mmCIF file of C-alpha atoms in Angstrom:
data_model
loop_
_atom_site.group_PDB
_atom_site.id
_atom_site.type_symbol
_atom_site.label_atom_id
_atom_site.label_comp_id
_atom_site.label_asym_id
_atom_site.label_seq_id
_atom_site.Cartn_x
_atom_site.Cartn_y
_atom_site.Cartn_z
ATOM 1 C CA MET T 18 94.704 117.625 82.184
ATOM 2 C CA LEU T 19 94.453 121.200 83.441
ATOM 3 C CA ALA T 20 91.791 122.121 80.876
ATOM 4 C CA ALA T 21 89.727 119.036 81.782
ATOM 5 C CA LEU T 22 89.979 119.849 85.490
ATOM 6 C CA LYS T 23 89.018 123.506 85.019
ATOM 7 C CA ALA T 24 86.017 122.415 82.925
ATOM 8 C CA ARG T 25 85.161 119.810 85.589
ATOM 9 C CA ASP T 26 85.078 117.253 82.772
ATOM 10 C CA ILE T 27 85.582 114.099 84.808
ATOM 11 C CA GLY T 28 85.125 111.938 81.714
ATOM 12 C CA ALA T 29 88.181 113.597 80.175
ATOM 13 C CA VAL T 30 90.064 113.339 83.487
ATOM 14 C CA PHE T 31 89.332 109.597 83.648
ATOM 15 C CA ARG T 32 90.414 109.163 80.008
ATOM 16 C CA LEU T 33 93.701 110.950 80.698
ATOM 17 C CA VAL T 34 94.309 108.939 83.866
ATOM 18 C CA ARG T 35 93.671 105.781 81.875
ATOM 19 C CA GLN T 36 95.891 106.847 78.972
ATOM 20 C CA TYR T 37 98.829 108.323 80.873
ATOM 21 C CA GLY T 38 98.475 106.618 84.241
ATOM 22 C CA GLY T 39 97.852 103.173 82.834
ATOM 23 C CA LEU T 40 94.859 102.571 85.095
ATOM 24 C CA SER T 41 91.990 100.410 83.898
ATOM 25 C CA GLN T 42 88.376 101.482 84.265
ATOM 26 C CA THR T 43 88.081 98.925 87.056
ATOM 27 C CA ALA T 44 91.071 100.442 88.881
ATOM 28 C CA ILE T 45 89.705 103.977 88.474
ATOM 29 C CA GLY T 46 86.375 102.749 89.831
ATOM 30 C CA SER T 47 88.026 101.065 92.778
ATOM 31 C CA LEU T 48 89.849 104.277 93.689
ATOM 32 C CA THR T 49 86.796 106.512 93.287
ATOM 33 C CA GLY T 50 83.994 104.293 94.584
ATOM 34 C CA TYR T 51 82.434 103.590 91.198
ATOM 35 C CA SER T 52 81.730 100.397 89.307
ATOM 36 C CA GLN T 53 83.574 99.804 86.041
ATOM 37 C CA GLY T 54 80.289 100.397 84.223
ATOM 38 C CA LYS T 55 79.797 103.799 85.865
ATOM 39 C CA VAL T 56 83.381 104.798 85.022
ATOM 40 C CA SER T 57 82.734 103.746 81.418
ATOM 41 C CA ALA T 58 79.539 105.826 81.298
ATOM 42 C CA ILE T 59 81.354 108.877 82.660
ATOM 43 C CA MET T 60 84.261 108.393 80.250
ATOM 44 C CA SER T 61 81.905 108.114 77.272
ATOM 45 C CA GLY T 62 79.992 111.231 78.308
ATOM 46 C CA SER T 63 76.659 109.468 78.787
ATOM 47 C CA GLN T 64 76.781 110.402 82.502
ATOM 48 C CA GLN T 65 78.145 113.575 84.076
ATOM 49 C CA VAL T 66 79.525 114.332 87.513
ATOM 50 C CA THR T 67 77.951 117.448 89.034
ATOM 51 C CA ALA T 68 77.895 116.991 92.822
ATOM 52 C CA LEU T 69 80.628 118.682 94.857
ATOM 53 C CA GLU T 70 81.033 115.724 97.205
ATOM 54 C CA VAL T 71 81.596 113.439 94.204
ATOM 55 C CA PHE T 72 84.307 115.754 92.839
ATOM 56 C CA GLU T 73 85.940 115.625 96.284
ATOM 57 C CA ARG T 74 85.703 111.823 96.429
ATOM 58 C CA ILE T 75 87.256 111.521 92.963
ATOM 59 C CA ALA T 76 90.054 113.965 93.849
ATOM 60 C CA ASP T 77 90.760 112.038 97.046
ATOM 61 C CA GLY T 78 90.549 108.638 95.371
ATOM 62 C CA LEU T 79 92.900 109.607 92.560
ATOM 63 C CA HIS T 80 95.238 111.335 95.040
ATOM 64 C CA MET T 81 95.159 114.546 93.043
ATOM 65 C CA PRO T 82 97.816 117.078 94.003
ATOM 66 C CA ASP T 83 96.730 120.414 95.471
ATOM 67 C CA GLN T 84 97.036 122.205 92.113
ATOM 68 C CA ALA T 85 94.647 119.709 90.505
ATOM 69 C CA CYS T 86 92.157 120.132 93.365
ATOM 70 C CA MET T 87 92.292 123.892 92.966
ATOM 71 C CA ALA T 88 91.772 123.569 89.193
ATOM 72 C CA LEU T 89 88.577 121.647 90.032
ATOM 73 C CA ALA T 90 87.658 124.615 92.268
ATOM 74 C CA LEU T 91 88.080 122.451 95.369
ATOM 75 C CA ALA T 92 89.988 123.418 98.457
ATOM 76 C CA PRO T 93 93.244 121.511 98.858
ATOM 77 C CA PRO T 94 92.699 118.504 101.110
ATOM 78 C CA ARG T 95 93.264 118.936 104.795
ATOM 79 C CA PRO T 96 95.963 116.753 106.352
ATOM 80 C CA GLY T 97 94.424 113.454 107.358
ATOM 81 C CA ARG T 98 91.407 113.766 105.056
ATOM 82 C CA ARG T 99 92.805 111.374 102.504
ATOM 83 C CA THR T 100 93.077 107.709 103.189
ATOM 84 C CA HIS T 101 96.293 106.006 102.209
ATOM 85 C CA PRO T 102 96.821 102.347 101.327
ATOM 86 C CA THR T 103 99.130 101.823 104.298
ATOM 87 C CA ALA T 104 99.779 104.032 107.269
ATOM 88 C CA GLY T 105 102.843 106.159 106.837
ATOM 89 C CA SER T 106 103.364 105.449 103.138
ATOM 90 C CA PRO T 107 102.064 107.979 100.644
ATOM 91 C CA PRO T 108 100.027 106.639 97.741
ATOM 92 C CA SER T 109 101.482 106.568 94.289
ATOM 93 C CA ARG T 110 99.856 109.090 91.982
ATOM 94 C CA PRO T 111 98.796 108.123 88.494
ATOM 95 C CA ALA T 112 101.406 109.265 85.976
ATOM 96 C CA ALA T 113 98.889 111.755 84.575
ATOM 97 C CA TYR T 114 99.535 113.949 87.643
ATOM 98 C CA ARG T 115 103.339 113.676 87.759
#
Protein backbone atom coordinates (compact mmCIF):
# COMPACT_ATOMS: atom_id res chain seq x y z
CA MET A 1 0.00 0.00 0.00
CA LEU A 2 2.76 2.44 0.92
CA ALA A 3 4.46 2.10 -2.48
CA ALA A 4 1.14 2.69 -4.29
CA LEU A 5 0.43 5.77 -2.18
CA LYS A 6 3.91 7.24 -2.69
CA ALA A 7 3.56 6.69 -6.45
CA ARG A 8 0.06 8.23 -6.30
CA ASP A 9 -1.17 5.11 -8.10
CA ILE A 10 -4.83 5.28 -7.16
CA GLY A 11 -5.61 2.28 -9.36
CA ALA A 12 -3.30 0.17 -7.21
CA VAL A 13 -4.73 1.73 -4.03
CA PHE A 14 -8.27 0.83 -5.14
CA ARG A 15 -7.15 -2.72 -6.01
CA LEU A 16 -5.59 -3.15 -2.57
CA VAL A 17 -8.65 -1.72 -0.83
CA ARG A 18 -10.79 -4.14 -2.81
CA GLN A 19 -8.52 -7.12 -2.11
CA TYR A 20 -7.75 -6.54 1.56
CA GLY A 21 -10.66 -4.37 2.61
CA GLY A 22 -13.30 -6.44 0.88
CA LEU A 23 -14.93 -3.41 -0.71
CA SER A 24 -16.61 -3.72 -4.09
CA GLN A 25 -16.00 -1.24 -6.88
CA THR A 26 -19.47 0.14 -6.18
CA ALA A 27 -18.62 0.65 -2.50
CA ILE A 28 -15.30 2.33 -3.35
CA GLY A 29 -17.17 4.59 -5.76
CA SER A 30 -19.78 5.45 -3.18
CA LEU A 31 -17.09 6.45 -0.68
CA THR A 32 -15.07 8.49 -3.19
CA GLY A 33 -17.79 10.07 -5.32
CA TYR A 34 -17.19 7.93 -8.39
CA SER A 35 -19.40 5.61 -10.38
CA GLN A 36 -18.54 1.91 -10.44
CA GLY A 37 -17.48 2.35 -14.06
CA LYS A 38 -15.04 5.14 -13.20
CA VAL A 39 -13.57 3.07 -10.35
CA SER A 40 -13.15 0.18 -12.79
CA ALA A 41 -11.39 2.45 -15.30
CA ILE A 42 -9.02 3.75 -12.63
CA MET A 43 -8.33 0.24 -11.34
CA SER A 44 -7.55 -1.03 -14.84
CA GLY A 45 -5.23 1.90 -15.54
CA SER A 46 -7.24 3.27 -18.46
CA GLN A 47 -7.85 6.47 -16.43
CA GLN A 48 -5.48 8.21 -14.03
CA VAL A 49 -6.07 10.50 -11.08
CA THR A 50 -3.91 13.63 -11.25
CA ALA A 51 -5.84 16.46 -9.55
CA LEU A 52 -4.93 17.32 -5.96
CA GLU A 53 -8.54 17.86 -4.93
CA VAL A 54 -9.41 14.38 -6.22
CA PHE A 55 -6.58 12.82 -4.18
CA GLU A 56 -7.96 14.66 -1.14
CA ARG A 57 -11.52 13.47 -1.84
CA ILE A 58 -10.33 9.87 -2.20
CA ALA A 59 -8.27 10.09 1.01
CA ASP A 60 -11.25 11.52 2.87
CA GLY A 61 -13.72 9.05 1.38
CA LEU A 62 -11.57 6.04 2.21
CA HIS A 63 -10.83 7.46 5.68
CA MET A 64 -7.10 7.13 5.13
CA PRO A 65 -5.00 7.51 8.27
CA ASP A 66 -2.59 10.44 8.53
CA GLN A 67 0.40 8.33 7.45
CA ALA A 68 -1.39 7.32 4.24
CA CYS A 69 -2.29 10.96 3.52
CA MET A 70 1.32 11.98 4.00
CA ALA A 71 2.48 9.17 1.70
CA LEU A 72 0.19 10.69 -0.95
CA ALA A 73 1.97 14.01 -0.23
CA LEU A 74 -1.22 15.42 1.30
CA ALA A 75 -1.44 17.25 4.57
CA PRO A 76 -3.14 15.24 7.29
CA PRO A 77 -6.82 16.15 7.45
CA ARG A 78 -7.86 18.92 9.77
CA PRO A 79 -10.31 17.98 12.52
CA GLY A 80 -13.82 18.31 11.18
CA ARG A 81 -12.81 18.12 7.52
CA ARG A 82 -13.90 14.53 7.15
CA THR A 83 -17.51 13.57 7.17
CA HIS A 84 -18.49 10.57 9.23
CA PRO A 85 -21.45 8.25 8.72
CA THR A 86 -22.97 9.23 12.06
CA ALA A 87 -22.09 12.06 14.37
CA GLY A 88 -19.78 10.99 17.13
CA SER A 89 -18.93 7.57 15.71
CA PRO A 90 -15.70 7.21 13.77
CA PRO A 91 -15.90 5.45 10.41
CA SER A 92 -14.51 1.99 10.01
CA ARG A 93 -11.39 1.93 7.88
CA PRO A 94 -10.95 -0.63 5.15
CA ALA A 95 -8.75 -3.48 6.37
CA ALA A 96 -6.07 -2.40 3.89
CA TYR A 97 -5.23 0.50 6.25
CA ARG A 98 -5.29 -1.40 9.55
